[in-house]
Coordinates of C-alpha atoms and ligand atoms in Angstrom, one line a residue:
M1 CA -43.9 -33.6 -10.8
A2 CA -40.5 -31.8 -11.3
Q3 CA -39.7 -29.3 -8.6
S4 CA -39.0 -25.8 -9.7
P5 CA -35.7 -24.2 -8.7
Q6 CA -35.9 -22.3 -5.4
Y7 CA -33.8 -19.3 -6.2
D8 CA -32.9 -16.7 -3.5
R9 CA -33.9 -13.1 -3.5
E10 CA -31.1 -10.5 -3.3
P11 CA -30.6 -9.4 0.4
P12 CA -32.0 -5.9 1.1
A13 CA -29.5 -3.1 0.4
Q14 CA -29.0 -2.3 4.2
E15 CA -28.0 -5.9 4.9
R16 CA -25.4 -6.3 2.1
R17 CA -22.5 -4.9 4.1
N18 CA -23.3 -7.2 7.1
Y19 CA -23.5 -10.2 4.8
T20 CA -20.1 -9.5 3.2
D21 CA -18.5 -8.8 6.7
R22 CA -19.9 -12.0 8.1
M23 CA -18.7 -14.1 5.2
N24 CA -15.3 -12.4 5.4
Q25 CA -14.9 -13.2 9.1
A26 CA -15.6 -16.8 8.2
Y27 CA -13.1 -16.8 5.4
T28 CA -10.5 -15.3 7.7
R29 CA -11.1 -17.9 10.3
F30 CA -11.1 -20.9 7.9
A31 CA -8.7 -19.7 5.2
G32 CA -6.1 -22.4 6.2
L33 CA -8.7 -25.1 6.3
Y34 CA -10.1 -23.9 2.9
A35 CA -6.6 -24.1 1.4
W36 CA -6.2 -27.7 2.8
A37 CA -9.6 -28.7 1.5
V38 CA -8.9 -27.4 -2.0
R39 CA -5.5 -29.2 -2.0
S40 CA -7.0 -32.5 -0.7
L41 CA -10.3 -32.7 -2.5
P42 CA -9.7 -34.0 -6.0
V43 CA -13.3 -33.3 -7.0
W44 CA -13.1 -29.6 -6.2
K45 CA -9.9 -29.2 -8.3
T46 CA -11.5 -31.2 -11.2
W47 CA -14.5 -28.8 -11.1
L48 CA -12.2 -25.7 -11.1
R49 CA -10.0 -27.1 -13.9
A50 CA -13.0 -27.4 -16.2
V51 CA -12.6 -23.6 -16.7
L52 CA -9.1 -23.8 -18.0
P53 CA -9.7 -24.6 -21.7
H54 CA -12.1 -21.7 -22.0
I55 CA -9.7 -18.9 -20.7
V56 CA -8.6 -16.5 -23.4
G57 CA -6.0 -13.7 -23.1
P58 CA -3.9 -11.9 -23.1
R59 CA -5.4 -10.0 -20.1
V60 CA -7.2 -12.2 -17.6
L61 CA -8.9 -11.1 -14.3
E62 CA -9.7 -13.7 -11.7
A63 CA -12.3 -12.3 -9.3
S64 CA -12.4 -14.0 -5.9
F65 CA -9.5 -16.3 -6.4
G66 CA -9.5 -17.6 -2.8
T67 CA -6.4 -19.6 -2.0
G68 CA -5.3 -19.2 -5.7
Y69 CA -5.3 -22.9 -6.8
L70 CA -6.7 -22.0 -10.2
L71 CA -4.4 -19.0 -10.7
T72 CA -1.4 -21.4 -10.4
Q73 CA -2.8 -23.5 -13.3
Y74 CA -2.7 -20.7 -15.9
A75 CA -0.7 -17.7 -14.6
D76 CA 2.3 -18.8 -16.8
R77 CA 0.2 -18.3 -20.0
F78 CA -1.5 -15.0 -19.6
E79 CA -1.1 -11.5 -18.1
V80 CA -3.1 -12.2 -14.9
S81 CA -4.6 -9.9 -12.3
G82 CA -6.7 -11.1 -9.4
I83 CA -8.9 -9.6 -6.7
D84 CA -10.2 -11.1 -3.5
Y85 CA -12.0 -9.4 -0.6
N86 CA -10.3 -11.4 2.1
E87 CA -6.8 -10.3 3.1
R88 CA -5.7 -13.8 4.3
M89 CA -6.7 -15.3 0.9
V90 CA -4.6 -12.6 -0.9
L91 CA -1.6 -13.5 1.3
I92 CA -2.1 -17.3 0.8
A93 CA -2.6 -17.0 -3.0
G94 CA 0.4 -14.7 -3.3
R95 CA 2.6 -17.2 -1.4
E96 CA 1.4 -20.0 -3.5
L97 CA 2.2 -18.2 -6.7
E98 CA 5.7 -17.3 -5.4
R99 CA 6.4 -20.9 -4.3
K100 CA 5.7 -22.0 -7.9
G101 CA 7.7 -19.1 -9.5
L102 CA 4.6 -17.6 -11.1
Q103 CA 3.6 -14.0 -11.4
A104 CA 0.2 -12.3 -11.1
D105 CA -0.9 -8.9 -9.8
L106 CA -3.1 -9.5 -6.8
F107 CA -5.2 -6.9 -5.0
Q108 CA -7.5 -6.9 -2.0
A109 CA -10.7 -5.5 -3.4
D110 CA -14.5 -5.8 -3.5
V111 CA -16.1 -7.2 -6.6
A112 CA -18.7 -4.4 -6.2
N113 CA -16.0 -1.8 -7.0
L114 CA -13.3 -3.3 -9.2
P115 CA -10.1 -1.2 -9.3
F116 CA -9.6 -1.4 -13.0
Q117 CA -10.4 0.8 -16.0
E118 CA -13.2 0.1 -18.5
S119 CA -12.8 -2.6 -21.1
F120 CA -9.4 -3.6 -19.7
F121 CA -9.7 -7.4 -19.7
D122 CA -10.1 -10.0 -22.4
C123 CA -11.5 -12.6 -19.9
I124 CA -12.8 -12.8 -16.4
V125 CA -12.7 -16.0 -14.4
N126 CA -15.0 -16.4 -11.4
T127 CA -15.3 -19.7 -9.6
M128 CA -17.5 -20.7 -6.6
A129 CA -17.9 -17.1 -5.6
F130 CA -20.8 -15.4 -7.3
S131 CA -23.3 -17.0 -4.9
G132 CA -21.3 -15.3 -2.0
Y133 CA -21.9 -11.8 -3.4
P134 CA -24.8 -9.9 -1.8
D135 CA -25.5 -7.8 -4.8
G136 CA -25.4 -9.9 -8.0
N137 CA -26.5 -7.0 -10.2
Q138 CA -23.6 -4.8 -9.1
A139 CA -21.1 -7.6 -9.5
M140 CA -22.3 -8.3 -13.0
S141 CA -22.3 -4.7 -13.9
E142 CA -18.6 -4.4 -12.7
F143 CA -17.7 -7.5 -14.7
R144 CA -19.3 -5.9 -17.8
R145 CA -17.5 -2.6 -17.2
V146 CA -14.0 -4.0 -17.0
L147 CA -14.4 -6.6 -19.8
R148 CA -13.8 -5.5 -23.4
N149 CA -16.6 -5.8 -25.9
G150 CA -16.5 -9.4 -27.2
G151 CA -14.6 -10.5 -24.1
R152 CA -15.4 -13.7 -22.2
L153 CA -16.8 -14.2 -18.7
L154 CA -16.5 -17.6 -17.1
I155 CA -18.6 -18.2 -14.1
L156 CA -18.5 -21.6 -12.3
D157 CA -21.0 -22.0 -9.5
F158 CA -23.7 -24.1 -7.9
D159 CA -27.2 -24.1 -9.5
F160 CA -30.2 -26.3 -9.4
P161 CA -29.7 -29.2 -11.8
E162 CA -31.9 -28.9 -14.9
N163 CA -32.8 -32.6 -14.9
G164 CA -33.9 -32.4 -11.2
N165 CA -31.3 -34.9 -10.0
C166 CA -32.0 -35.4 -6.3
A167 CA -28.3 -35.6 -5.2
G168 CA -27.5 -32.4 -7.1
W169 CA -30.6 -30.7 -5.9
S170 CA -29.6 -31.5 -2.2
L171 CA -26.0 -30.2 -2.8
T172 CA -27.4 -26.8 -4.0
R173 CA -29.8 -26.7 -1.1
L174 CA -26.9 -27.4 1.3
M175 CA -25.0 -24.4 -0.2
Q176 CA -28.1 -22.3 0.3
R177 CA -28.4 -23.4 3.9
S178 CA -24.8 -22.5 4.5
G179 CA -25.5 -18.9 3.5
D180 CA -24.9 -18.9 -0.3
I181 CA -27.3 -16.9 -2.4
I182 CA -28.3 -19.1 -5.3
R183 CA -29.5 -17.1 -8.2
D184 CA -30.7 -17.8 -11.7
L185 CA -27.7 -16.4 -13.7
R186 CA -29.5 -16.6 -17.0
P187 CA -31.7 -13.5 -16.8
L188 CA -28.9 -11.6 -15.0
L189 CA -26.4 -12.3 -17.8
A190 CA -28.9 -11.4 -20.4
Q191 CA -29.9 -8.1 -18.7
H192 CA -26.2 -7.2 -18.7
G193 CA -25.8 -7.8 -22.4
F194 CA -24.1 -11.2 -22.3
A195 CA -24.8 -14.0 -24.7
F196 CA -24.0 -17.3 -23.0
E197 CA -24.2 -21.1 -22.9
N198 CA -24.0 -23.2 -19.8
R199 CA -22.5 -26.6 -19.2
V200 CA -22.9 -29.1 -16.5
I201 CA -19.5 -29.8 -14.9
G202 CA -20.3 -32.2 -12.0
G203 CA -21.9 -32.4 -8.5
F204 CA -24.8 -34.4 -10.0
G205 CA -25.7 -31.5 -12.3
S206 CA -25.4 -28.8 -9.6
V207 CA -22.0 -27.4 -10.6
Q208 CA -22.4 -25.5 -13.8
L209 CA -20.1 -23.4 -16.0
F210 CA -21.5 -20.3 -17.8
I211 CA -19.4 -19.3 -20.8
A212 CA -20.6 -15.8 -21.6
H213 CA -19.6 -13.2 -24.2
R214 CA -20.0 -9.5 -23.7
G215 CA -22.0 -7.9 -26.4
R216 CA -23.2 -4.4 -27.0
L217 CA -26.2 -3.6 -24.7
R218 CA -29.3 -3.6 -26.8
I219 CA -31.9 -1.3 -25.3
S220 CA -35.4 -2.3 -26.3
P221 CA -37.6 0.6 -27.6
R222 CA -39.9 0.2 -24.6
A223 CA -37.0 0.9 -22.2
V224 CA -36.0 4.2 -23.9
H225 CA -37.2 7.2 -21.9
R226 CA -38.1 10.2 -23.8
Ligands
LIG1 C1 -15.8 -20.2 -1.9 S1 -14.4 -19.1 -2.1 C2 -14.0 -19.5 -3.7 C3 -12.5 -19.4 -4.0 C4 -12.0 -19.9 -5.3 N1 -12.4 -19.1 -6.4 C5 -12.3 -21.3 -5.5 O1 -13.0 -21.6 -6.5 O2 -11.9 -22.2 -4.7 C6 -15.2 -17.5 -2.3 C7 -14.1 -16.4 -2.3 O3 -14.9 -15.2 -2.6 C8 -14.3 -14.1 -1.9 N2 -15.3 -13.0 -1.8 C9 -16.4 -13.0 -1.1 N3 -17.0 -11.8 -1.2 C10 -16.3 -11.1 -2.0 C11 -16.4 -9.7 -2.5 N4 -17.5 -9.0 -2.2 N5 -15.5 -9.3 -3.4 C12 -14.4 -10.1 -3.7 N6 -14.2 -11.3 -3.3 C13 -15.2 -11.8 -2.4 C14 -13.9 -14.7 -0.6 O4 -13.0 -14.0 0.1 C15 -13.4 -16.1 -1.0 O5 -12.0 -16.1 -1.2

């Protein structure tokens, strides 16, 4: 019998700050190693590059750009801003852009509180990061806020393979064991008014790309309070 996906619950509100601090310490310690791994692992770059044909502009936000590999692949074509929580990542990505003669406005910021005005961006790019946010609802709500109506949200992350592939299933379980919060993005996107499709990118079905469009929020009559 096919297994059903074992999605995580959101951590309780009082644990979210600790979760982010813990992950941030790990990223500070391993930022150099992470940069090396992204550079040296062709498969990781192939997964990230799957997002490129779907980016639309002119204004693009990359949330949680890490060492900035993906930024360097499209910053020459759009007006790019980026945020990452980790200071070392911001420094590394900034240096990488400079080395390649590219320009983007990079900020150290929390996805839970994006430093941009409403409806500012045409597109948001988010790769291998959503499962590291302790409050998926808040992150999605911020994405919705800063994206213009009709704008595009691209989320690449691990999920349970729909065809139950064992290798893909094990990869996603491994990410869970390393502390990632694996969520079902489908209801979360729908609740925030996004229409979407998802595509399998690799990792035996575990690496998936959600291509979502921001629509107007439709409030069902039952949810209207009188
Ligand atoms: C696994 S890395 C992914 C980096 C890059 N997007 C990639 O695909 O290689 C996750 C990134 O998310 C960032 N991050 C974690 N929590 C965050 C938060 N609350 N707000 C913004 N960025 C966050 C980390 O600092 C890290 O750079």
